[in-house]
Coordinates of C-alpha atoms in Angstrom, one line a residue:
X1 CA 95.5 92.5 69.4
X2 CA 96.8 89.3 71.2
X3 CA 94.3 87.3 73.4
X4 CA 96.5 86.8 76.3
X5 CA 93.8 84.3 78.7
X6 CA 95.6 81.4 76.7
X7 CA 99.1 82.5 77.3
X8 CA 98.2 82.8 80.9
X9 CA 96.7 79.5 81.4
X10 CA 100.1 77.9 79.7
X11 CA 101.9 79.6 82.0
X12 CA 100.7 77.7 85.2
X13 CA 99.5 74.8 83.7
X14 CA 102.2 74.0 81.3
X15 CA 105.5 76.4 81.7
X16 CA 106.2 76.8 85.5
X17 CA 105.5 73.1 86.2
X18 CA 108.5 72.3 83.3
X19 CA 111.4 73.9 85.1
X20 CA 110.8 74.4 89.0
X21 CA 114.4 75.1 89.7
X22 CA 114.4 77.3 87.8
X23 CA 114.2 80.0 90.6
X24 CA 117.2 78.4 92.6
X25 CA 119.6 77.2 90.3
X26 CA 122.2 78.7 88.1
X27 CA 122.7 75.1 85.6
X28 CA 121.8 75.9 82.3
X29 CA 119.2 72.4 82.0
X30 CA 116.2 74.7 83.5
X31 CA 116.9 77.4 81.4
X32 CA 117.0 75.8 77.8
X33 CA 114.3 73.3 78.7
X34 CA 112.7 76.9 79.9
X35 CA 113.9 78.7 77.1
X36 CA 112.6 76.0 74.7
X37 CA 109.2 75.5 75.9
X38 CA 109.0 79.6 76.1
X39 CA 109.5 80.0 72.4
X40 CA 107.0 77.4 71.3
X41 CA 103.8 79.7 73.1
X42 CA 105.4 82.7 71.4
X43 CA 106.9 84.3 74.8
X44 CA 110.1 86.3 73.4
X45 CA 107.8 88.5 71.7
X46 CA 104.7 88.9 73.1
X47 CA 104.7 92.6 73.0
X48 CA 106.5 93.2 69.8
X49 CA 104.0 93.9 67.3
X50 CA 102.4 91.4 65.3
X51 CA 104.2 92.7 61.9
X52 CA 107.4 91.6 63.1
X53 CA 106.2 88.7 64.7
X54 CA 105.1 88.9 68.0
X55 CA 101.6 88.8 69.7
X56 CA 101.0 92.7 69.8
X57 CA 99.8 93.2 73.8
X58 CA 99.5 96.3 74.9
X59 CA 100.1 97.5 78.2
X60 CA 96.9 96.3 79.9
X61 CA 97.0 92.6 78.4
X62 CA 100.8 92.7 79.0
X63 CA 100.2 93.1 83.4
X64 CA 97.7 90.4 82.9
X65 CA 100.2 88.4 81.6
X66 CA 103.1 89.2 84.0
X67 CA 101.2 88.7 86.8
X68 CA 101.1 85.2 86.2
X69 CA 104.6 85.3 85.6
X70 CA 105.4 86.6 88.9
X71 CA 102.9 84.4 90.5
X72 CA 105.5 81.5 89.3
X73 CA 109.3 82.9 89.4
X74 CA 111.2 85.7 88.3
X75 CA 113.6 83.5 86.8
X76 CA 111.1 82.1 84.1
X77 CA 110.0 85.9 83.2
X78 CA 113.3 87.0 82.7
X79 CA 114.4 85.0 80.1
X80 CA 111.9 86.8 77.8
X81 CA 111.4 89.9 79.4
X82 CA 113.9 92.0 78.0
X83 CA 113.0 90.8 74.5
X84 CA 109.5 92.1 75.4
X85 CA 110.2 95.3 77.7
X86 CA 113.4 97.4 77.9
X87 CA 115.4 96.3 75.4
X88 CA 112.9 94.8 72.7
X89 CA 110.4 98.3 72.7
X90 CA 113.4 100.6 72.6
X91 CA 113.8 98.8 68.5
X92 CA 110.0 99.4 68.9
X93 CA 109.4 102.8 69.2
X94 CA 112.9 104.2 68.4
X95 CA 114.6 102.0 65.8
X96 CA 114.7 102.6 62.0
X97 CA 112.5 100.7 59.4
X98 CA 116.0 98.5 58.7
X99 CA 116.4 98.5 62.3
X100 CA 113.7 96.7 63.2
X101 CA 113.6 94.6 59.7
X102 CA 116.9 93.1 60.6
X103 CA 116.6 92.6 64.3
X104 CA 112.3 92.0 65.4
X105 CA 111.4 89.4 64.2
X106 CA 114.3 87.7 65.5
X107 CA 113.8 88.6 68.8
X108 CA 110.2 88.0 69.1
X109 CA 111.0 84.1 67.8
X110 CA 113.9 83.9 70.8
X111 CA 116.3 83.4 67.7
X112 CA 118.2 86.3 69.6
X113 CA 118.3 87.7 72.9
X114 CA 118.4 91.2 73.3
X115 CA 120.2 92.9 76.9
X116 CA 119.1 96.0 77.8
X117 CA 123.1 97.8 78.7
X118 CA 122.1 100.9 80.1
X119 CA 123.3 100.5 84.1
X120 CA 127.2 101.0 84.7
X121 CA 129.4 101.0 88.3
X122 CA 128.6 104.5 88.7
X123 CA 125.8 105.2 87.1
X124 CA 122.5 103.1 88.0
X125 CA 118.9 104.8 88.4
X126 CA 120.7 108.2 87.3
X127 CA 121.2 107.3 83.4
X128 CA 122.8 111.1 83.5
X129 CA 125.8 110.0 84.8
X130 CA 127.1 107.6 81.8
X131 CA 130.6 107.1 81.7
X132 CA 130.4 104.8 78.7
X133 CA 131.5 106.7 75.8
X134 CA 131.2 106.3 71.6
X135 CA 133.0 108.4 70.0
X136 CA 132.9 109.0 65.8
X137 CA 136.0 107.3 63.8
X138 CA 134.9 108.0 59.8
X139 CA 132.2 106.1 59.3
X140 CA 132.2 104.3 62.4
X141 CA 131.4 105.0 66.3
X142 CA 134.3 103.2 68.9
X143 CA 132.7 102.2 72.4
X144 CA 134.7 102.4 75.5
X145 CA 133.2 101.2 78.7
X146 CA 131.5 99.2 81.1
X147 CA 128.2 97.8 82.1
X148 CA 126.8 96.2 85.4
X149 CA 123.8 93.7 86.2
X150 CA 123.0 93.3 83.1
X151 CA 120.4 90.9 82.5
X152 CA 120.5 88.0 79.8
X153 CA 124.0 89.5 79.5
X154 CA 125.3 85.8 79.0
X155 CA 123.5 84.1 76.5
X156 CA 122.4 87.8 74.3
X157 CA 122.7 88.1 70.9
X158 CA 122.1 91.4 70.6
X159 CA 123.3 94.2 73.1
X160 CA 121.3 97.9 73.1
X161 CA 124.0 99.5 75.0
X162 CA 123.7 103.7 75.8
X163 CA 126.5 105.5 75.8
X164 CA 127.8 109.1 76.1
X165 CA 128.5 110.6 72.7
X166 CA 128.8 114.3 73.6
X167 CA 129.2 116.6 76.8
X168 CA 125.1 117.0 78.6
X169 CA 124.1 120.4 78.1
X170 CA 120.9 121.5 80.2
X171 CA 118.9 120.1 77.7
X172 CA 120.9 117.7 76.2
X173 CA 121.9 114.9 78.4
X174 CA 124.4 113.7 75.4
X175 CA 123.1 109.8 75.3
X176 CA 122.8 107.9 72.3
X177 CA 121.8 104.1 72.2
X178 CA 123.8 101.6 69.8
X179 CA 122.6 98.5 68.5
X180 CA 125.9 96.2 69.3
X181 CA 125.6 92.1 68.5
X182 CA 127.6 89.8 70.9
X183 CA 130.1 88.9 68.7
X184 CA 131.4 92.1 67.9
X185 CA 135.2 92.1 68.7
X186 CA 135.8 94.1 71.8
X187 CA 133.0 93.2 73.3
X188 CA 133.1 90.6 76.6
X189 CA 131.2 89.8 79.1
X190 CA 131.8 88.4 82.5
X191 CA 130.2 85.4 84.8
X192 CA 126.7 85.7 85.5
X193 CA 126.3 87.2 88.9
X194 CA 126.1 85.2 91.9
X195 CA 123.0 86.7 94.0
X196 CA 120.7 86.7 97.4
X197 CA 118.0 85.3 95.0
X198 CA 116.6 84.8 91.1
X199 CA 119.6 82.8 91.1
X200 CA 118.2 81.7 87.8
X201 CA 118.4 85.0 86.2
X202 CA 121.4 85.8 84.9
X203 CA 123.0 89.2 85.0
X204 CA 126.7 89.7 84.1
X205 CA 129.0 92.9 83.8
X206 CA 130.1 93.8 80.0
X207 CA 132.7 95.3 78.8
X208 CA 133.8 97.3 76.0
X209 CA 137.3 97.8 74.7
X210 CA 137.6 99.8 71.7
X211 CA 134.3 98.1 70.1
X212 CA 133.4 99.6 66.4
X213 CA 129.9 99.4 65.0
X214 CA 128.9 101.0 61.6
X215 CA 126.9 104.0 61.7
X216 CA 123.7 102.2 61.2
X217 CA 123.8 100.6 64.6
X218 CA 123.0 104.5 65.7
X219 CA 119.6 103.5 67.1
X220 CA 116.9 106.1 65.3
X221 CA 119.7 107.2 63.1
X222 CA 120.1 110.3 65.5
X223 CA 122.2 110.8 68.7
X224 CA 119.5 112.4 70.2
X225 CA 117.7 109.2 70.9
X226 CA 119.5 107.5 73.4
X227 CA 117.8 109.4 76.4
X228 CA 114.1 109.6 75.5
X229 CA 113.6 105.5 75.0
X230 CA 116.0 104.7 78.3
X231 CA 112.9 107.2 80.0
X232 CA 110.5 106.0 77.3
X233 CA 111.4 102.0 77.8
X234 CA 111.9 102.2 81.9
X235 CA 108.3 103.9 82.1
X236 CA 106.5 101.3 81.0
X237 CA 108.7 98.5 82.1
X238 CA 107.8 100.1 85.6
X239 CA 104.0 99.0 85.2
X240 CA 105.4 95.7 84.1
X241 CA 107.3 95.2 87.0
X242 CA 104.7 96.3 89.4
X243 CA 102.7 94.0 88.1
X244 CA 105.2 90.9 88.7
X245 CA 105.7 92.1 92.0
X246 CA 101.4 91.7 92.6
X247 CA 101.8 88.0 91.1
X248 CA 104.5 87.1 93.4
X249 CA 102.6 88.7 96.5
X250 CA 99.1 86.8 95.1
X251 CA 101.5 83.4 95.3
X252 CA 103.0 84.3 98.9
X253 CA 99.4 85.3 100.0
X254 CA 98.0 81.9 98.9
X255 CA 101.0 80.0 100.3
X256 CA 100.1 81.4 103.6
X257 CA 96.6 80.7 103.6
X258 CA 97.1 77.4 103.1
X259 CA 99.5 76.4 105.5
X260 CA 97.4 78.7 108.0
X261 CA 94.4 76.6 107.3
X262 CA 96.5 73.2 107.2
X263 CA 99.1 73.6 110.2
X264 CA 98.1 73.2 113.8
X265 CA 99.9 74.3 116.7
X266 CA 98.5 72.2 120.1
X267 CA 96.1 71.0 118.1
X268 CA 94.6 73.9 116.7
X269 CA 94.9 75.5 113.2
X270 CA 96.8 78.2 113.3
X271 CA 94.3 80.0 111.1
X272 CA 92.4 80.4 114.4
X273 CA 94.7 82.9 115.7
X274 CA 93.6 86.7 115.4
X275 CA 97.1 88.3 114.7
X276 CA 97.6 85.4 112.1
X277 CA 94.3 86.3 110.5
X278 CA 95.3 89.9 111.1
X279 CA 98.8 89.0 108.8
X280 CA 96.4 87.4 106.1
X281 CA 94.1 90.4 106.1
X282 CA 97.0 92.8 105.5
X283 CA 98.6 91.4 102.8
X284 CA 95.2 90.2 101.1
X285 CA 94.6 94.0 100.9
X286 CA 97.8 95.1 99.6
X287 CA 97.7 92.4 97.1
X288 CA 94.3 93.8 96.0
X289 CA 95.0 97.3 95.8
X290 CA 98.1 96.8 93.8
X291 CA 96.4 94.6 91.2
X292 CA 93.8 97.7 90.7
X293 CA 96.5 100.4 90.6
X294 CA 98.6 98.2 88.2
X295 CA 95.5 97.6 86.0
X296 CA 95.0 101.6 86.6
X297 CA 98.6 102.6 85.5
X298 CA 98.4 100.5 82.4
X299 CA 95.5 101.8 81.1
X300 CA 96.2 105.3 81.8
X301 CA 100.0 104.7 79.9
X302 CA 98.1 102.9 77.2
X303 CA 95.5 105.7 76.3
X304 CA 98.6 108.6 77.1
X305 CA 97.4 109.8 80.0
X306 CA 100.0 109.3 82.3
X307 CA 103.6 107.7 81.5
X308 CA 105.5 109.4 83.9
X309 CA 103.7 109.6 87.6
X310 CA 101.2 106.6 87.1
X311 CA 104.2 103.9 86.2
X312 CA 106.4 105.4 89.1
X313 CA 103.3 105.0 91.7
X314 CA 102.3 101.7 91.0
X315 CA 106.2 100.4 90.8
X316 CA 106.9 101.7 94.1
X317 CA 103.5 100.7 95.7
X318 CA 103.5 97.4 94.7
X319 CA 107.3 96.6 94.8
X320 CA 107.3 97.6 98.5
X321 CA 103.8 96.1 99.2
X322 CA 105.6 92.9 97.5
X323 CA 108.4 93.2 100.1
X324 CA 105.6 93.4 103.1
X325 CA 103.5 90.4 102.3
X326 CA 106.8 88.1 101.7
X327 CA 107.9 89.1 104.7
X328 CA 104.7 88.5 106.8
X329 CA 104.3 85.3 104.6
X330 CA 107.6 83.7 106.4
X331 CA 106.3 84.9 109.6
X332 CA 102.8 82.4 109.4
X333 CA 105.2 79.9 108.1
X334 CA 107.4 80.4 111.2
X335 CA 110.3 77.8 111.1
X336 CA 109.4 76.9 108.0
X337 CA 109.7 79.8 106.1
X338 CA 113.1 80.3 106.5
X339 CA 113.8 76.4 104.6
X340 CA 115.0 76.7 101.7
X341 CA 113.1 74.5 98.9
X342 CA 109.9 76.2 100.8
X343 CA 108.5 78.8 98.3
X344 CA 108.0 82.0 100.1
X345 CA 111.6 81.8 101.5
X346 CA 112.6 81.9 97.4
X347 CA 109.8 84.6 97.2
X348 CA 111.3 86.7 100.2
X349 CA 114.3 87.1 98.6
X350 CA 113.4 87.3 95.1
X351 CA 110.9 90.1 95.4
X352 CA 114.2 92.4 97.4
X353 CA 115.0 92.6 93.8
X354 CA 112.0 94.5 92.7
X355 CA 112.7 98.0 94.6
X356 CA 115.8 97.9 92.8
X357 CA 116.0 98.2 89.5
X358 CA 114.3 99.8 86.8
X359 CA 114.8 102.7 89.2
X360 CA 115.2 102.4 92.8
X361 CA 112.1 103.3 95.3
X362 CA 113.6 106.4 96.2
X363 CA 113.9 107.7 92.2
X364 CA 110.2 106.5 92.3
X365 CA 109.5 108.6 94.8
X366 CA 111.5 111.8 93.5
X367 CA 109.9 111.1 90.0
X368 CA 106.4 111.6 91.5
X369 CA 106.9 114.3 94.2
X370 CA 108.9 116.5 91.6
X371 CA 106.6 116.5 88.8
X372 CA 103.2 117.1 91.0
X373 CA 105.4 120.1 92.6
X374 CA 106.6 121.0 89.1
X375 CA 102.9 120.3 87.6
X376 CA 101.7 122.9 90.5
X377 CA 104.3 125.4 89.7
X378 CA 103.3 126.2 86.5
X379 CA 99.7 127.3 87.6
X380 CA 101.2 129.7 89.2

């Protein structure tokens, strides 16, 4: 396994310092300076295993990590993070031996950037309701379709794209996942999205117009893959992102102790108000009970215990705990944390983001309710 204390002191002392605009611009000079310095301390592939390149964290070194990345700015993480997470660990658990021979190791160098194409205008946190078909032609399968918010969508190599290859039965949701590279013809994709915030993460719409891969790009060789690793790489992204989420509540915590403790109001710190103390004590606490269900969820997916309620628990907690403590973070700041340039007005908005995708709060919510209810039912 990969020590990741190293790769989390380069992150704040070497990475997040080399491209602060990165969170508020859309110019591509952050992100290849970002991109560049990334590669060098082996970032594309930290968890891709170490026989195809990559450092090998699991779960629980992996939140370590990302908390450091969200303690800087979304932007930076998701450069790497599909390589790493939704995209990168469906080749991982799912792909074939020449799957992963042709396509791992460049992804955990950052030679290629893999998107992860599973959401589409109609059909976001519900991956049931693909309308993105592939259909069989000899020995070829023809994609029809379209994808939305996809991220690294601009500058991928390398698209994973799910698509519906058959009519859902009741225990078939008819989902396969093809491995489609950029260049493919057919295949286009869109401007990068213009957003409320990680301005510097870009996510574009793709499009598919009669696109024709061989029969080897059948991720897993079998068209019964495609719905297990969406389910199988969402999971565990979930404890990822709950874990960027305490990292960017740690940083909008600290940003408010400080100005508390270094901004007067008639003279006085403003520190020395009770209900400001009372805003600093909240969000201290959420911050602190996140990082221990995070650290909780991560070890309980890592050892098989839980992947199913334990991810969706701590991604909802900590996303909407995020939201809390970035919003009472602008209100210490008063004035001031509405300015742009100041960081928890970026944080505010860039943490909205969180209880979006990779399944919405409320699929959280229905995730964990329905199986405790369905767990309960069978006892009976």
């Amino acid at each position: 396994m990969g020590d990741p204390s190293q790769s989390t002191t380069m992150v704040s002392a070497v990475l997040a310092p080399a491209v602060p605009d990165l969170g508020h611009r859309t110019g591509r000079g952050p992100r290849i300076e970002g991109t560049r310095r990334s590669a060098t301390m082996g970032l594309f592939g930290y968890a891709i295993p170490q026989e195809w390149g990559g450092l090998g964290l699991d779960l629980r070194q992996d939140v370590e990590l990302a908390m450091e990345f969200g303690y800087t700015t979304l932007a930076l993480r998701s450069m790497f993070g599909t390589n790493n997470g939704i995209a990168g660990q469906v080749l991982v658990n799912f792909g074939t031996d020449e799957q992963k021979k042709q396509w791992l190791e460049r992804i955990a160098s950052g030679e290629v950037v893999a998107s992860f194409a599973l959401t589409e205008p109609g059909a976001g946190s519900n991956p049931a309701g693909l309308r993105t078909r592939a259909h069989r032609d000899g020995a070829a399968w023809v994609i029809d379709g379209q994808k939305r918010f996809i991220t690294n969508a601009p500058v991928a190599g390398l698209f994973l794209v799910f698509a519906r290859t058959r009519e859902a039965a009741p225990k078939d949701p008819g989902i396969a996942v093809f491995l489609v590279p950029a260049d493919t013809p057919g295949l286009s994709v869109g401007p990068h999205d213009a957003k409320m915030g990680q301005e510097g993460a870009w996510t574009a719409d793709v499009h598919f117009d009669s696109v024709r891969v061989p029969d080897s790009a059948l991720v897993g060789g079998s068209e019964e893959v495609g719905y297990r690793a969406a389910m199988t790489s969402l999971a565990r992204g979930r404890v990822h992102i709950a874990a960027l989420a305490v990292g960017c509540a740690q940083r909008a915590l600290d940003e408010s102790v400080a100005y508390a403790a270094a901004n007067t109001q008639g003279g006085v710190p403003i520190g020395e108000h009770q209900l400001v103390q009372a805003m600093l004590a909240d969000s201290y606490t959420g911050v602190a009970a996140g990082r221990a269900l995070v650290r909780d969820a991560a070890a309980a997916y890592d050892s098989g215990a839980d992947r199913r309620v334990a991810p969706s628990a701590a991604k909802l907690f900590c996303t909407e705990m995020a939201g809390r403590v970035a919003d009472l973070a602008v209100q210490v700041h008063g004035g001031t944390g509405y300015m742009r340039e100041v960081p928890v007005e970026r944080i505010y908005r860039e943490v909205r983001l969180l209880r979006l995708y990779e399944g919405t709060s409320e699929i959280q919510r229905l995730i964990i309710g329905g199986s405790l209810y369905r767990a309960e039912r069978t006892k009976l």
